[in-house]
């Protein structure tokens, strides 16, 4: 599921893209994937996700997707652990109340629910701004017939001139691939959602 909709792009750009427009949907999909990648998080809610973690021999484990809303079960070396023997703390830390997490490779299986039931508005905003840039870059490349550095097009008595993109050393003449997926200001917004291990 994308973190924004085509309607969000329409509102942002003041345009009327159809809800099933393949290019707009692809732009949303790409922007969503880049946000997830940058944050190292799913962000959207995932119910009963099953993960395997290495036992560290310490009293705490770090669950990789936040926020954690519930723990369904914990198994250590194939044995179901009584819920009274562990506790969920802030920032996805799972504490072992008595003893430590047994050392091992992928020996702890955790089933848990994590993420946001509704995508936070600031994440949604980053997504529709990023998707809008990608969509506009696709349209520009299409209008220029995917020819890098094209300045104008003429057919009969009709012509269209494009803004000078600068020297060939810049990104702006490289077509769709040059559209910046995330701006620094957008990364600043997303930083609070990035996975940070204590």
Coordinates of C-alpha atoms in Angstrom, one line a residue:
X1 CA 0.0 0.0 0.0
X2 CA 1.3 3.5 -0.9
X3 CA 1.7 6.2 1.8
X4 CA -0.4 8.6 -0.3
X5 CA -3.0 8.6 -3.0
X6 CA -3.3 9.9 -6.5
X7 CA -5.9 12.4 -5.1
X8 CA -3.1 13.7 -2.7
X9 CA -1.0 14.4 -5.8
X10 CA -3.9 16.1 -7.5
X11 CA -4.5 18.3 -4.5
X12 CA -0.8 19.2 -4.1
X13 CA -0.3 19.9 -7.8
X14 CA -3.7 21.3 -8.5
X15 CA -4.3 18.9 -11.3
X16 CA -6.6 16.1 -12.3
X17 CA -4.7 12.8 -12.7
X18 CA -7.0 9.8 -13.0
X19 CA -7.1 7.5 -10.0
X20 CA -5.8 4.5 -12.0
X21 CA -3.1 6.5 -13.9
X22 CA -0.2 4.0 -14.1
X23 CA 2.6 6.6 -14.0
X24 CA 1.2 8.3 -10.9
X25 CA 0.7 4.9 -9.2
X26 CA 4.2 3.9 -10.0
X27 CA 5.5 7.2 -8.7
X28 CA 3.6 6.6 -5.4
X29 CA 5.0 3.1 -5.2
X30 CA 8.6 4.3 -5.7
X31 CA 8.3 7.1 -3.2
X32 CA 6.8 4.8 -0.6
X33 CA 9.6 2.3 -1.1
X34 CA 12.3 5.0 -0.8
X35 CA 10.7 6.3 2.4
X36 CA 10.7 2.7 3.9
X37 CA 14.3 2.2 2.8
X38 CA 15.4 5.5 4.3
X39 CA 13.6 4.8 7.6
X40 CA 14.5 1.1 7.8
X41 CA 10.8 0.7 8.8
X42 CA 7.6 -0.7 7.4
X43 CA 5.8 2.3 8.9
X44 CA 2.3 1.0 8.0
X45 CA 0.7 -1.5 10.4
X46 CA 1.7 -5.1 10.0
X47 CA -0.3 -7.6 12.2
X48 CA 1.2 -10.8 13.6
X49 CA 4.6 -10.3 11.8
X50 CA 6.9 -13.3 12.6
X51 CA 10.6 -12.6 12.9
X52 CA 13.6 -14.5 14.0
X53 CA 16.3 -12.8 16.2
X54 CA 19.6 -14.0 17.5
X55 CA 19.7 -14.6 21.2
X56 CA 22.4 -12.2 22.6
X57 CA 22.9 -13.5 26.1
X58 CA 21.7 -10.1 27.4
X59 CA 18.5 -9.1 29.1
X60 CA 17.1 -7.1 26.1
X61 CA 16.2 -7.6 22.4
X62 CA 15.6 -4.9 19.9
X63 CA 12.5 -5.4 17.7
X64 CA 13.3 -4.0 14.3
X65 CA 9.9 -2.3 13.4
X66 CA 8.4 0.4 15.4
X67 CA 6.1 1.3 17.1
X68 CA 5.4 -2.0 18.6
X69 CA 1.7 -2.2 19.5
X70 CA 1.5 -5.8 20.8
X71 CA 3.4 -9.0 21.3
X72 CA 1.5 -12.2 20.4
X73 CA 4.1 -14.8 21.3
X74 CA 7.8 -15.4 22.0
X75 CA 9.5 -18.7 21.5
X76 CA 13.0 -19.5 22.6
X77 CA 14.7 -22.5 21.0
X78 CA 11.2 -23.7 20.0
X79 CA 9.7 -23.4 23.4
X80 CA 6.8 -20.9 24.0
X81 CA 7.7 -18.4 26.7
X82 CA 5.2 -17.4 29.4
X83 CA 4.3 -13.8 28.8
X84 CA 5.1 -13.1 32.5
X85 CA 8.8 -13.7 31.7
X86 CA 9.2 -10.8 29.3
X87 CA 8.1 -7.2 29.0
X88 CA 7.8 -4.7 26.2
X89 CA 9.5 -1.3 26.9
X90 CA 9.9 1.8 24.9
X91 CA 11.6 1.9 21.5
X92 CA 10.8 -1.7 20.8
X93 CA 13.0 -3.1 23.6
X94 CA 11.9 -6.6 24.7
X95 CA 13.2 -7.2 28.2
X96 CA 13.7 -10.7 29.7
X97 CA 12.5 -10.4 33.3
X98 CA 14.3 -13.5 34.6
X99 CA 17.7 -14.5 33.3
X100 CA 18.9 -13.5 29.8
X101 CA 18.0 -14.3 26.2
X102 CA 19.7 -17.6 25.3
X103 CA 22.6 -17.2 22.9
X104 CA 22.0 -18.6 19.5
X105 CA 21.5 -17.9 15.8
X106 CA 17.9 -17.1 14.9
X107 CA 16.8 -19.0 18.0
X108 CA 14.2 -16.5 19.2
X109 CA 10.9 -16.3 17.2
X110 CA 8.7 -13.3 17.9
X111 CA 5.2 -12.7 16.6
X112 CA 4.2 -9.1 17.0
X113 CA 2.1 -6.2 15.6
X114 CA 3.9 -3.0 14.7
X115 CA 3.5 0.2 12.7
X116 CA 0.8 2.9 12.3
X117 CA -2.8 2.0 11.6
X118 CA -3.0 5.3 9.8
X119 CA 0.1 6.7 8.0
X120 CA 1.3 9.8 9.9
X121 CA 0.4 13.1 8.1
X122 CA 4.1 14.2 7.9
X123 CA 5.1 10.9 6.2
X124 CA 2.1 11.2 3.9
X125 CA 3.2 14.7 3.0
X126 CA 6.7 13.6 2.2
X127 CA 5.3 10.8 0.0
X128 CA 3.0 13.0 -2.1
X129 CA 5.7 15.6 -2.6
X130 CA 8.2 13.0 -3.7
X131 CA 5.7 11.2 -5.9
X132 CA 4.7 14.5 -7.5
X133 CA 8.3 15.2 -8.4
X134 CA 8.7 11.8 -9.9
X135 CA 5.4 12.1 -11.8
X136 CA 6.4 15.5 -13.2
X137 CA 9.8 14.2 -14.3
X138 CA 8.1 11.4 -16.2
X139 CA 5.9 13.9 -18.0
X140 CA 8.8 16.1 -18.8
X141 CA 10.8 13.2 -20.2
X142 CA 7.8 12.1 -22.3
X143 CA 7.3 15.6 -23.7
X144 CA 10.9 15.8 -24.6
X145 CA 10.6 12.3 -26.2
X146 CA 13.2 11.1 -23.7
X147 CA 16.0 13.1 -25.5
X148 CA 18.5 14.5 -23.0
X149 CA 19.1 18.3 -23.3
X150 CA 16.3 18.9 -25.7
X151 CA 15.5 22.7 -25.7
X152 CA 12.6 23.0 -28.1
X153 CA 10.2 21.0 -30.3
X154 CA 8.5 22.3 -33.5
X155 CA 5.8 20.7 -35.7
X156 CA 4.5 22.9 -38.5
X157 CA 3.6 26.3 -37.1
X158 CA 3.5 24.9 -33.5
X159 CA 6.5 25.0 -31.2
X160 CA 7.3 24.6 -27.5
X161 CA 10.5 25.8 -25.8
X162 CA 11.8 24.3 -22.6
X163 CA 13.6 26.1 -19.8
X164 CA 17.4 26.0 -20.1
X165 CA 18.4 23.2 -17.8
X166 CA 22.0 24.4 -17.4
X167 CA 25.2 22.7 -18.3
X168 CA 25.4 19.0 -19.1
X169 CA 27.3 18.4 -15.8
X170 CA 24.1 19.0 -13.8
X171 CA 21.4 16.5 -12.9
X172 CA 18.5 18.3 -14.6
X173 CA 19.3 17.1 -18.1
X174 CA 19.4 13.4 -17.2
X175 CA 15.7 12.7 -17.6
X176 CA 13.4 10.9 -15.1
X177 CA 16.3 9.3 -13.2
X178 CA 17.5 12.7 -12.1
X179 CA 14.3 13.5 -10.1
X180 CA 15.4 13.7 -6.5
X181 CA 13.3 11.2 -4.6
X182 CA 13.9 12.7 -1.1
X183 CA 15.0 16.2 -0.4
X184 CA 17.1 17.0 2.7
X185 CA 14.2 18.8 4.3
X186 CA 12.1 15.7 3.8
X187 CA 14.8 13.5 5.3
X188 CA 14.7 15.8 8.3
X189 CA 11.0 15.1 8.6
X190 CA 11.6 11.3 8.3
X191 CA 14.5 11.2 10.8
X192 CA 12.2 10.6 13.8
X193 CA 10.9 7.4 12.1
X194 CA 14.3 5.9 11.4
X195 CA 15.3 2.8 13.2
X196 CA 17.7 3.7 16.0
X197 CA 19.2 1.0 18.2
X198 CA 19.7 2.0 21.8

